[in-house]
Short mmCIF file of C-alpha atoms and ligand atoms in Angstrom, two decimals:
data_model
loop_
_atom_site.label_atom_id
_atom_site.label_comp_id
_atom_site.label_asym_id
_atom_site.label_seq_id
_atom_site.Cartn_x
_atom_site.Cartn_y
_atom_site.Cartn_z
CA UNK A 6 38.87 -2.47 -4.62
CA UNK A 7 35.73 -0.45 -3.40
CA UNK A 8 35.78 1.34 -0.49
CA UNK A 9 31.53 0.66 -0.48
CA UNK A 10 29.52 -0.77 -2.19
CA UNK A 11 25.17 -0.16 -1.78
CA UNK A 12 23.20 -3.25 -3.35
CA UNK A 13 19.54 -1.47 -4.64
CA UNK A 14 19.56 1.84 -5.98
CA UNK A 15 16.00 2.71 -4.72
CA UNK A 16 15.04 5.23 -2.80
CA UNK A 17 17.20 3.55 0.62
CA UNK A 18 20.01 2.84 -1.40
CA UNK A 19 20.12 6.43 -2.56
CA UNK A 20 19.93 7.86 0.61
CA UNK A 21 22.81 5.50 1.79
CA UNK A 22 24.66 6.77 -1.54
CA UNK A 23 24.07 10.47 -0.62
CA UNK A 24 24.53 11.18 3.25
CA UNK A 25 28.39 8.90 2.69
CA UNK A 26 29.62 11.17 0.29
CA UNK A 27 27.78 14.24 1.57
CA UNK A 28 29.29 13.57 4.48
CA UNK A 29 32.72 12.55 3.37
CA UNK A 30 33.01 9.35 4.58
CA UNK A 31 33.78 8.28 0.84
CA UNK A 32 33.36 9.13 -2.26
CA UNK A 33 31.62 8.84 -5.99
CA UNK A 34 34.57 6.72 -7.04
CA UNK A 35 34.98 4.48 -4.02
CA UNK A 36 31.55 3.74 -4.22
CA UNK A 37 29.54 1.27 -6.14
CA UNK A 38 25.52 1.48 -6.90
CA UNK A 39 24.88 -2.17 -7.98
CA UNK A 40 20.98 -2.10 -9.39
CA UNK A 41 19.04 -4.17 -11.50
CA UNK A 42 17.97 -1.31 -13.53
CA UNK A 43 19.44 1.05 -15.91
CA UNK A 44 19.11 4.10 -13.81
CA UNK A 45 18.02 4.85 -10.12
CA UNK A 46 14.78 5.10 -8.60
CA UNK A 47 13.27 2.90 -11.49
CA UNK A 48 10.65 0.73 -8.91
CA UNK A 49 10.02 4.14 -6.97
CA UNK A 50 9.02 6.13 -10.54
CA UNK A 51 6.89 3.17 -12.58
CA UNK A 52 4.59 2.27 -9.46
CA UNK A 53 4.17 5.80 -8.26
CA UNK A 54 3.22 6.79 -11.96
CA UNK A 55 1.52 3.93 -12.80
CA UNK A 56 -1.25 4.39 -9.53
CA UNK A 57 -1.51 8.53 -10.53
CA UNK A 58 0.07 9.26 -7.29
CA UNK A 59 0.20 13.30 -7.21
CA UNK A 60 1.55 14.12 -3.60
CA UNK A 61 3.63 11.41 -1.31
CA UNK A 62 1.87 10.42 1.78
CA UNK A 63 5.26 11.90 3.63
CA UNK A 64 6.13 15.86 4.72
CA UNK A 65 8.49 17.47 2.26
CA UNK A 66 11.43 17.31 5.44
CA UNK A 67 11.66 13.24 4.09
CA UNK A 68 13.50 12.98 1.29
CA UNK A 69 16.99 11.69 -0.06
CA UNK A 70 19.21 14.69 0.43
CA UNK A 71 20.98 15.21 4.08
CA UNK A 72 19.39 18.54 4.95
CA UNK A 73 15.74 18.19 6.27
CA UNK A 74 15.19 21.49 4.42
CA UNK A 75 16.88 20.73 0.87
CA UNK A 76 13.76 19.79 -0.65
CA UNK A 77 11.53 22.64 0.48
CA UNK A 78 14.47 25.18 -0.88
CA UNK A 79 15.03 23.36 -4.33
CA UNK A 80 11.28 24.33 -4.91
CA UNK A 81 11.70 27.58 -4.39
CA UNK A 82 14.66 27.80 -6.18
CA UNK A 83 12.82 26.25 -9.38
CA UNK A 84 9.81 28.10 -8.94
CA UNK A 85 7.31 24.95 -8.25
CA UNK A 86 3.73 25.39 -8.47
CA UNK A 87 1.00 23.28 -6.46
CA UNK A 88 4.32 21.85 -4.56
CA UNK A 89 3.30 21.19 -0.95
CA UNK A 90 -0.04 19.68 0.03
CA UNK A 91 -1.72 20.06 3.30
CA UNK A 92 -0.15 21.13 7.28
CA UNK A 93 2.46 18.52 6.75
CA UNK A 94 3.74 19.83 3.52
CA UNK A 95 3.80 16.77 1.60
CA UNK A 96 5.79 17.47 -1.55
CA UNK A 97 4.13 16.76 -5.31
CA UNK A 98 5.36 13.58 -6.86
CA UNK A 99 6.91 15.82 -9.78
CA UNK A 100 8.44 18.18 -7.06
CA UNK A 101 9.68 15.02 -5.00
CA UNK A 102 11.17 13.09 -8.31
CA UNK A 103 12.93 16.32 -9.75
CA UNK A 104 14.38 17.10 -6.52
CA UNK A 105 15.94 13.33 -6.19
CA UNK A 106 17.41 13.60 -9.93
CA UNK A 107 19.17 16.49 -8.92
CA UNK A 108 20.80 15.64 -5.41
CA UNK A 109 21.58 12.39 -7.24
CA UNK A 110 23.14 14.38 -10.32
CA UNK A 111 24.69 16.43 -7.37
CA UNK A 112 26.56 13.36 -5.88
CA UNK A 113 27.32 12.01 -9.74
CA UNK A 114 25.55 9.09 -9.08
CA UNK A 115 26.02 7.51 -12.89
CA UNK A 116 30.59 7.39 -12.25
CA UNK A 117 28.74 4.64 -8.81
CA UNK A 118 25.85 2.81 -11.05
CA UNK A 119 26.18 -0.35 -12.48
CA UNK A 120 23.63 -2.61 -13.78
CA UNK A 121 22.91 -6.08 -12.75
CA UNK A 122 21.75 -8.58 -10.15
CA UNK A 123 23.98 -9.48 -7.27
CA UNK A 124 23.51 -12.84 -6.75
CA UNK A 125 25.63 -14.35 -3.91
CA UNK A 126 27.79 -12.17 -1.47
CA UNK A 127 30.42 -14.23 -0.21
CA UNK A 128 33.09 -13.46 2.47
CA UNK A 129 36.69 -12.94 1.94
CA UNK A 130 39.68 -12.20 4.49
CA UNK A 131 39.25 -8.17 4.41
CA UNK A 132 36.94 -7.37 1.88
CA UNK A 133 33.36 -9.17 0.32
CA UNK A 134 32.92 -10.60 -3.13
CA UNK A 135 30.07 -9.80 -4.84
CA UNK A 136 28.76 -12.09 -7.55
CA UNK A 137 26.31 -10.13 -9.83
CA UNK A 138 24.39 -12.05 -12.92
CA UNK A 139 26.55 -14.96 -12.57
CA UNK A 140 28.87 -13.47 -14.91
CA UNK A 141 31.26 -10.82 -13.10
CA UNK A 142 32.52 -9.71 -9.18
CA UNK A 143 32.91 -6.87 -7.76
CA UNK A 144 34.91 -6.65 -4.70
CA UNK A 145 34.13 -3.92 -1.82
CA UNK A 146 35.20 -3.58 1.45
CA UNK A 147 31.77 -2.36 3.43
CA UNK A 148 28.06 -3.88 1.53
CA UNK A 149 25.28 -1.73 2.38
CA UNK A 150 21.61 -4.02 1.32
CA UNK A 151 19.05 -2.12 0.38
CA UNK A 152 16.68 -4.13 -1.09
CA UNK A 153 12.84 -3.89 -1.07
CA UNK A 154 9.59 -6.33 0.02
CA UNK A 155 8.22 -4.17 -3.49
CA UNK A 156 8.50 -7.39 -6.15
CA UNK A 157 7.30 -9.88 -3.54
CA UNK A 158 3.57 -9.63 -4.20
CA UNK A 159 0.55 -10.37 -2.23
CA UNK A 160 -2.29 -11.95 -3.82
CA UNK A 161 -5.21 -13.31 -1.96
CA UNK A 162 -5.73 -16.94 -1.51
CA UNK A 163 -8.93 -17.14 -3.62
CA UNK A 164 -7.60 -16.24 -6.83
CA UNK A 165 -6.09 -19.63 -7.12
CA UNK A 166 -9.81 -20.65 -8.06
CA UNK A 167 -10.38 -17.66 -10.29
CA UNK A 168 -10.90 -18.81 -13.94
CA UNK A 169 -10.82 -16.43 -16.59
CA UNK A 170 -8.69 -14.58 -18.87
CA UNK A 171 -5.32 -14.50 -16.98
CA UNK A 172 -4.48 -11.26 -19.08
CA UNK A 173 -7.60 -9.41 -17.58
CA UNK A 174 -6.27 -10.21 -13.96
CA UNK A 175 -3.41 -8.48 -12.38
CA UNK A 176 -1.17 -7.16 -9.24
CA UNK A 177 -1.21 -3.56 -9.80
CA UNK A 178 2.64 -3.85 -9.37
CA UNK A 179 3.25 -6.84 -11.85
CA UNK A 180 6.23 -6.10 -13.67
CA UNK A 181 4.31 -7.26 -16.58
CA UNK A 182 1.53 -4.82 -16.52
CA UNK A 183 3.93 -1.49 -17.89
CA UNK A 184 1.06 0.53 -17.97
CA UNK A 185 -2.33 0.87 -17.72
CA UNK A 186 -3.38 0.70 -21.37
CA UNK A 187 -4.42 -2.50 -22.34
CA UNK A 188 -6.83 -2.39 -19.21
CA UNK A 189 -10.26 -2.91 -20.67
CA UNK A 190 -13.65 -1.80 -18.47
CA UNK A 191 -15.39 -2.74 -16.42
CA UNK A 192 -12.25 -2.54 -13.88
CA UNK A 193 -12.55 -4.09 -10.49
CA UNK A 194 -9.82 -2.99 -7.84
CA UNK A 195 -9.66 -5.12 -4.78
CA UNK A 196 -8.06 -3.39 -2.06
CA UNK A 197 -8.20 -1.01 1.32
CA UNK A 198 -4.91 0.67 1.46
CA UNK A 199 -3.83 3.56 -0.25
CA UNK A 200 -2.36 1.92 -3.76
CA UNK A 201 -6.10 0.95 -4.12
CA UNK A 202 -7.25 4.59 -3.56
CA UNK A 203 -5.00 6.15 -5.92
CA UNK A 204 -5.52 4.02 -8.74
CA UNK A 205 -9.52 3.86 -8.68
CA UNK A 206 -8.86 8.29 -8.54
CA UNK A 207 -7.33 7.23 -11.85
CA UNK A 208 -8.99 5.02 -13.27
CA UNK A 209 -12.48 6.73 -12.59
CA UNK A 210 -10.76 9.88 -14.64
CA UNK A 211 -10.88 6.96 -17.86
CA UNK A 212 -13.65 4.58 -17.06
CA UNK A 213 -15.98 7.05 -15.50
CA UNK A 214 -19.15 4.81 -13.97
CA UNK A 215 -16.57 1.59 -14.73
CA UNK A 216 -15.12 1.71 -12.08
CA UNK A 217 -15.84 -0.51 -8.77
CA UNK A 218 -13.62 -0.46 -5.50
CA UNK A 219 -13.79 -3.65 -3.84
CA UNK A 220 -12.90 -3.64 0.01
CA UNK A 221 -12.92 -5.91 3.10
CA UNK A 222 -13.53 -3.56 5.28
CA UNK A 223 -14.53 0.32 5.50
CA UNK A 224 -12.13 3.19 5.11
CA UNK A 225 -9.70 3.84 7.90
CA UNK A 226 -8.29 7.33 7.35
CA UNK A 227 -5.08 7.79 8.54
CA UNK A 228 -2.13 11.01 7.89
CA UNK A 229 0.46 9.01 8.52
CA UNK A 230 1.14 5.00 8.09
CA UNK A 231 2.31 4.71 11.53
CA UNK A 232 2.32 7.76 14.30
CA UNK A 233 4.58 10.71 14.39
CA UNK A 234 6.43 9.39 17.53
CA UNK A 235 7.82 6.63 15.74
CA UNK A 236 10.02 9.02 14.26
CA UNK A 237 12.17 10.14 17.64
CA UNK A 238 12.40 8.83 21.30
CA UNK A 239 8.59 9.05 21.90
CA UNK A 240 8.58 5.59 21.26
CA UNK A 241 11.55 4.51 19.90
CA UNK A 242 13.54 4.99 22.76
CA UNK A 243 11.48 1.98 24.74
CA UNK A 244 11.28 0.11 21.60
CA UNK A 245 15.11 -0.44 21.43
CA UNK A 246 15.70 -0.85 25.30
CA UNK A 247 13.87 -4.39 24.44
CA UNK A 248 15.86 -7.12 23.68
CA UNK A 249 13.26 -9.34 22.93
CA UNK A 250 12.85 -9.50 18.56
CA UNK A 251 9.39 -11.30 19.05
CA UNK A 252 8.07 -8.66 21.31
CA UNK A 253 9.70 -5.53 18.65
CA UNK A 254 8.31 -7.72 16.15
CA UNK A 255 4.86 -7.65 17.58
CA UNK A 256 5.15 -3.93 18.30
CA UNK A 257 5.87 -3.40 14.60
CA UNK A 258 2.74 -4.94 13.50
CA UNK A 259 0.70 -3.08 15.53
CA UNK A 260 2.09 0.24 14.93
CA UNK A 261 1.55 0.31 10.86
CA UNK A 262 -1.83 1.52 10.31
CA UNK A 263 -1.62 -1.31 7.24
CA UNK A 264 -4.79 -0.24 4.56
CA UNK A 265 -5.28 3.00 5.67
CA UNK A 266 -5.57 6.64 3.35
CA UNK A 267 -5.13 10.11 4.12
CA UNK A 268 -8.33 12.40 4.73
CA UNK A 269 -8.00 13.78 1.35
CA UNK A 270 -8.18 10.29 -1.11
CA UNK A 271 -11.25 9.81 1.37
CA UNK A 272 -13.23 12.89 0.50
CA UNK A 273 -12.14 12.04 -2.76
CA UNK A 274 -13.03 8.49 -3.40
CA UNK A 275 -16.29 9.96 -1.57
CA UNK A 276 -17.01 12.38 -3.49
CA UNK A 277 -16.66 10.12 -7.20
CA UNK A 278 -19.46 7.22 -5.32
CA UNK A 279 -21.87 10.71 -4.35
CA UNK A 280 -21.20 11.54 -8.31
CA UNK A 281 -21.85 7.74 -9.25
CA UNK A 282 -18.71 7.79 -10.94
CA UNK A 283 -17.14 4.64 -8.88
CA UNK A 284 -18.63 1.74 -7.07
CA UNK A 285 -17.77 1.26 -3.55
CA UNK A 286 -18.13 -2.17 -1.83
CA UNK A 287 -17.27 -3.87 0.74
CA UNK A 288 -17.22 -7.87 0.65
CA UNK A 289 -15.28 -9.69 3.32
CA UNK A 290 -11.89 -11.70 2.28
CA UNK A 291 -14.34 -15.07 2.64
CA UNK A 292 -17.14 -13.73 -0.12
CA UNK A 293 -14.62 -12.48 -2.04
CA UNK A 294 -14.48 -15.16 -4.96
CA UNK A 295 -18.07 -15.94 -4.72
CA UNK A 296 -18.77 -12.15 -5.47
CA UNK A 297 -16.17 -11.92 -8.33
CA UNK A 298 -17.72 -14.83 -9.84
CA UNK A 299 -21.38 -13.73 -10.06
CA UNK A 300 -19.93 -10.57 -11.13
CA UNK A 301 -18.36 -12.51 -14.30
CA UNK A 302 -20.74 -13.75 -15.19
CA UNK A 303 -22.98 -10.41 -15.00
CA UNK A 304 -21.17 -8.41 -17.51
CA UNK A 305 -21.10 -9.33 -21.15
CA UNK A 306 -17.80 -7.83 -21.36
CA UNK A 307 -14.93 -9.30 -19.59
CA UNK A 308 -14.28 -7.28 -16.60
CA UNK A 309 -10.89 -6.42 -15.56
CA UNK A 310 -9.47 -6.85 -11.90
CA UNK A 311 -6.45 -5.00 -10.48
CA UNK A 312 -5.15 -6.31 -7.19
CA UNK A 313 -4.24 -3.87 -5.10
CA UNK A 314 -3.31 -5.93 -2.16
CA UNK A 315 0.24 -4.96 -1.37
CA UNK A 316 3.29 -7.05 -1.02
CA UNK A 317 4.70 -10.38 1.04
CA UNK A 318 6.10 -9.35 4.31
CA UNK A 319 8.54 -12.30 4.27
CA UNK A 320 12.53 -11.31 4.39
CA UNK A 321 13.99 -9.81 1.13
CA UNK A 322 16.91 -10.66 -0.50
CA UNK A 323 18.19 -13.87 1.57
CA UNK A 324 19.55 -15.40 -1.60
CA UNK A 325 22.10 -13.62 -1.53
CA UNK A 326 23.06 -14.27 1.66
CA UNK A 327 21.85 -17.95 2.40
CA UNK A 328 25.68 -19.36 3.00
CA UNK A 329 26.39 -16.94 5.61
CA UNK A 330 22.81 -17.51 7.37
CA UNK A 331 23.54 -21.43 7.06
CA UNK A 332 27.20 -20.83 8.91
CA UNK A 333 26.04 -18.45 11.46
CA UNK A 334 27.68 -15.55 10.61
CA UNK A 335 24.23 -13.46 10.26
CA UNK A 336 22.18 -13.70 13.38
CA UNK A 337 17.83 -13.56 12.57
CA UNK A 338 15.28 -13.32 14.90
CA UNK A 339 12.42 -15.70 14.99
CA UNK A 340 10.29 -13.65 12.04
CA UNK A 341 13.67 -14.23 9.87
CA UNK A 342 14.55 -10.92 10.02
CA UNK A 343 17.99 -9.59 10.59
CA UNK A 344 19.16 -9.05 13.97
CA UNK A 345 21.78 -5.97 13.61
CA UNK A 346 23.63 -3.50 15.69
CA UNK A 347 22.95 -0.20 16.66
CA UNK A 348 24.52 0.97 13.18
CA UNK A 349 22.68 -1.21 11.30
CA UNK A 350 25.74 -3.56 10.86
CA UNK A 351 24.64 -7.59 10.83
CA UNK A 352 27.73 -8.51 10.90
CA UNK A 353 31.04 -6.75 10.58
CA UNK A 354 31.02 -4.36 7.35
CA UNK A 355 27.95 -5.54 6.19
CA UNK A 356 25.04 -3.24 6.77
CA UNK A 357 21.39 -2.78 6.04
CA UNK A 358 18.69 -0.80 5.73
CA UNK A 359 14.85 -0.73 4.75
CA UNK A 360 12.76 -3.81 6.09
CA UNK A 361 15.85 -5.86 6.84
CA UNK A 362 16.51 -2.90 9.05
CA UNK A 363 13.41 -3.51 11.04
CA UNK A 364 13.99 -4.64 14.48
CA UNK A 365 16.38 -2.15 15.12
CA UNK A 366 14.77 1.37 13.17
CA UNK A 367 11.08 0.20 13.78
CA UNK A 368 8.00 0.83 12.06
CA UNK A 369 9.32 3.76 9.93
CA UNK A 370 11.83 1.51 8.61
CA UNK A 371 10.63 0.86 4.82
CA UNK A 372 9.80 4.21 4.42
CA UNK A 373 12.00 7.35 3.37
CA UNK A 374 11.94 8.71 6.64
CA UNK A 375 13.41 5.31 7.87
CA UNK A 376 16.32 5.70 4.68
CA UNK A 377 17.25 9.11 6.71
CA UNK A 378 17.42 7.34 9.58
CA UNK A 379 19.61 4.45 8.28
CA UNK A 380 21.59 6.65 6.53
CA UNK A 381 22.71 8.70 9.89
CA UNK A 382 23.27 5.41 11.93
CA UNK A 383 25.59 4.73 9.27
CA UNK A 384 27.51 7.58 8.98
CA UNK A 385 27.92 8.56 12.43
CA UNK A 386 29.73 5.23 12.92
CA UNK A 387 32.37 7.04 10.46
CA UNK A 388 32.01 10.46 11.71
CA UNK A 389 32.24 10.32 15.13
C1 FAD B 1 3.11 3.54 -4.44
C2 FAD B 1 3.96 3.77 -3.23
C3 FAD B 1 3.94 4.99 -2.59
C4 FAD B 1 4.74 5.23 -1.49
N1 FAD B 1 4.71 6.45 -0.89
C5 FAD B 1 5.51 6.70 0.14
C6 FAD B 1 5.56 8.00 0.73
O1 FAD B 1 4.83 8.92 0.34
N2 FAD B 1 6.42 8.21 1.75
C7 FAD B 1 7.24 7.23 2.23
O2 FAD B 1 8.01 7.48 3.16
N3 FAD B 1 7.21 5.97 1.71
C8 FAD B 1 6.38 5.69 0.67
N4 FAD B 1 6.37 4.43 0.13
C9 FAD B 1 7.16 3.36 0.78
C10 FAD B 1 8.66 3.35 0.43
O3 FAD B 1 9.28 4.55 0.75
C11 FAD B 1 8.91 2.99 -1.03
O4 FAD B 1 8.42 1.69 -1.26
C12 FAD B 1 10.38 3.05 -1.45
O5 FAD B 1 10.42 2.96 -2.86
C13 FAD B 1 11.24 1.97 -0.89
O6 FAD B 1 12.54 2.18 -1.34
P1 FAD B 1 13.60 1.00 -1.45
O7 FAD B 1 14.88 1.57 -1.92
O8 FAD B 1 13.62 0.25 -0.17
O9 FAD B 1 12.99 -0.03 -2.49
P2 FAD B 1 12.90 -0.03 -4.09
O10 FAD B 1 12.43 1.25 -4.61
O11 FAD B 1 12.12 -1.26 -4.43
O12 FAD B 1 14.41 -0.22 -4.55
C14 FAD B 1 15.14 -1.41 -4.33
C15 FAD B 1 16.06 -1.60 -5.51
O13 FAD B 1 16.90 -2.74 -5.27
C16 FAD B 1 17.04 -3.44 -6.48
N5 FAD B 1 17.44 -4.83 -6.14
C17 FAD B 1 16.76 -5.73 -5.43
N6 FAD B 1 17.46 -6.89 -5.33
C18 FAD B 1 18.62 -6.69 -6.00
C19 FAD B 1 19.76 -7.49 -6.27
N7 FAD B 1 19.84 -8.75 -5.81
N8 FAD B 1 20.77 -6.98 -7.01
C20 FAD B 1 20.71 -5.70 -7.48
N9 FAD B 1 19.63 -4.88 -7.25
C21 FAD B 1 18.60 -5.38 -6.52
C22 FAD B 1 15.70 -3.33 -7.15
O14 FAD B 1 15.79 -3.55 -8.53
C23 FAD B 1 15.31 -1.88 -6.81
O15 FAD B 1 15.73 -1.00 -7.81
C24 FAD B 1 5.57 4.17 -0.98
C25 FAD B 1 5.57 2.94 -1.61
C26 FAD B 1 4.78 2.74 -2.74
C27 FAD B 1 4.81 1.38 -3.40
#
């Protein structure tokens, strides 16, 4: 029997993996890593490489490890050039990735890793059973979910009515698309947010003058993708005295600044439409189709089109758990999110973390520095 078990071995579920046996509350052989892929960090590494990310949006004091400061010491131990961008230090994307494989190789993550797809978690007198690809279970006494909203993508409504080669038309984060090779110019990238902004940088680097950015609306430029105070009491400390979900809920979707890029993919972006290498424009969700259409039929060459519209907000992962919703055991607020406890726990040993971790962490939630914050709640309910 497993002491824990941690379904998703992305960025949450390694931060889960690494602040309980950092922190002693178990260990590598007590603990199970049950992932989809062969290794972790697999979703986290293809989309950030496939966009040409170079720096995270993030300061280098959010990453996986337990001390704030771990990452900002590993690159001076290695000797890291070009490592920190900008006031808040935000670490490279080389920097960021070695720095995960080895606090990951430090915890010796691969003895905790298996491969597959839980598929049903189901309730048993002291301990849960795991089903994973129909085919095996794995028992564990605590479940920590930490899956993503990252394979739930958004397309817009209009592309329903878009005819065409269905091979020239993609989400950027289609599981299909492996890389960027096949993509044949003129590309078309529909988007405002910062996916959008990293891949036309790339893409203008290949195509140059082949290259058009398609918006609804005009830049917003933003550091962060919500404010600094979500991060402490500033605000959070309000936010959780309210026990109404609808009203956290609402407070949530007001506090991500949703589309927005940093000052520097501005000046950038900027800087190719001054040099004519990209076209900017902006063409509201409702002219959308009608524009893509003309544009067809413009070109003599089939033009490509990467959507770079982000992902379905709804839920993740309630598969897994849709017998224990239907009985009552897991409690969801109105949005169908989970309602949890103070230590992230939605119902007794069964904890989460990421977006299903929402109502209770806040807007920071999906993001690393919300895994940090997960990861604490978690422990301390072992520590203290
Ligand atoms: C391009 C990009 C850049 C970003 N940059 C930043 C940044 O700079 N700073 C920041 O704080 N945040 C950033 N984010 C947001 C966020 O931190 C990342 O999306 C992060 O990868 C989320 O980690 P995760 O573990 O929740 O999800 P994922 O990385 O998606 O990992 C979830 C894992 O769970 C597995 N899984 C799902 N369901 C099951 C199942 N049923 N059984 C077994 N395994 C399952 C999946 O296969 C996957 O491996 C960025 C996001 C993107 C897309």
């Amino acid at each position: 029997m497993n002491e824990w078990i941690i379904i998703g071995g992305g960025l949450h579920g390694c931060t889960i993996a690494t602040a309980l046996i950092k922190n002693h509350v178990t260990t590598a052989s007590d603990l199970k890593v049950i992932d989809e892929h062969d290794e972790p960090l697999m979703e986290w590494k293809s989309k950030t490489s496939l966009i040409g990310m170079e720096f995270l949006r993030s300061p280098s004091v959010h990453h996986i490890d337990v001390d704030p400061y771990s990452l900002q010491r590993y690159a001076r131990k290695q000797h890291f050039r070009e490592t920190f961008l900008g006031q808040y230090k935000r670490p490279s994307l080389e920097l960021f990735n070695d720095h995960c494989d080895d606090v990951l190789r430090s915890i010796n993550i691969s003895q905790s890793w298996i491969k597959g797809k839980v598929r049903k978690i189901e309730k048993c007198d002291n301990h849960w059973e795991l089903h994973v690809d129909n085919s095996k279970v794995i028992k564990g006494r605590k479940v920590v979910i930490a899956v993503s909203i990252n394979t739930q993508l958004h397309m817009p409504e209009w592309v329903k009515e878009l005819k065409g080669n269905p091979l020239n038309q993609f989400h950027i984060y289609d599981n299909n698309l492996k890389d960027l090779e096949g993509i044949k110019p003129p590309v078309v990238i529909i988007g405002n947010g910062i996916t959008a902004a990293h891949l036309t940088i790339k893409l203008a680097k290949v195509f140059p003058d082949k290259v058009m950015l398609m918006m609804k609306s005009d830049f917003k430029v933003k550091d962060f993708d919500s404010d600094p105070g979500w991060l402490g009491p500033k605000y959070l400390n309000d936010f959780r005295k309210l026990s109404c979900y609808k009203k956290r809920r609402n407070i949530i979707k007001k506090a991500r600044n949703k589309g927005t890029i940093t000052g520097e993919l501005f000046r950038q972006l900027r800087k190719l439409e001054n040099s004519r290498k990209i076209e900017i424009r902006l063409v509201t969700n409702e002219n959308q189709l009608h524009f893509i259409k003309k544009w067809q039929k413009e070109n003599q060459e089939p033009p490509s089109i990467l959507f770079a519209t982000g992902f379905n907000s709804a839920s993740p992962g309630k598969e897994m758990v849709a017998d224990l919703i239907s009985n009552g055991e897991l409690a969801l607020s109105e949005c169908g999110y989970p309602i949890v406890s103070s230590s992230l726990e939605w119902c007794p040993n069964l904890y989460v973390t990421g977006p299903l971790a929402e109502l209770e962490i806040g807007p920071i939630s999906r993001n690393i520095a919300g895994a940090r914050h997960a990861a604490e709640k978690i422990v301390y309910k072992y520590t203290h």
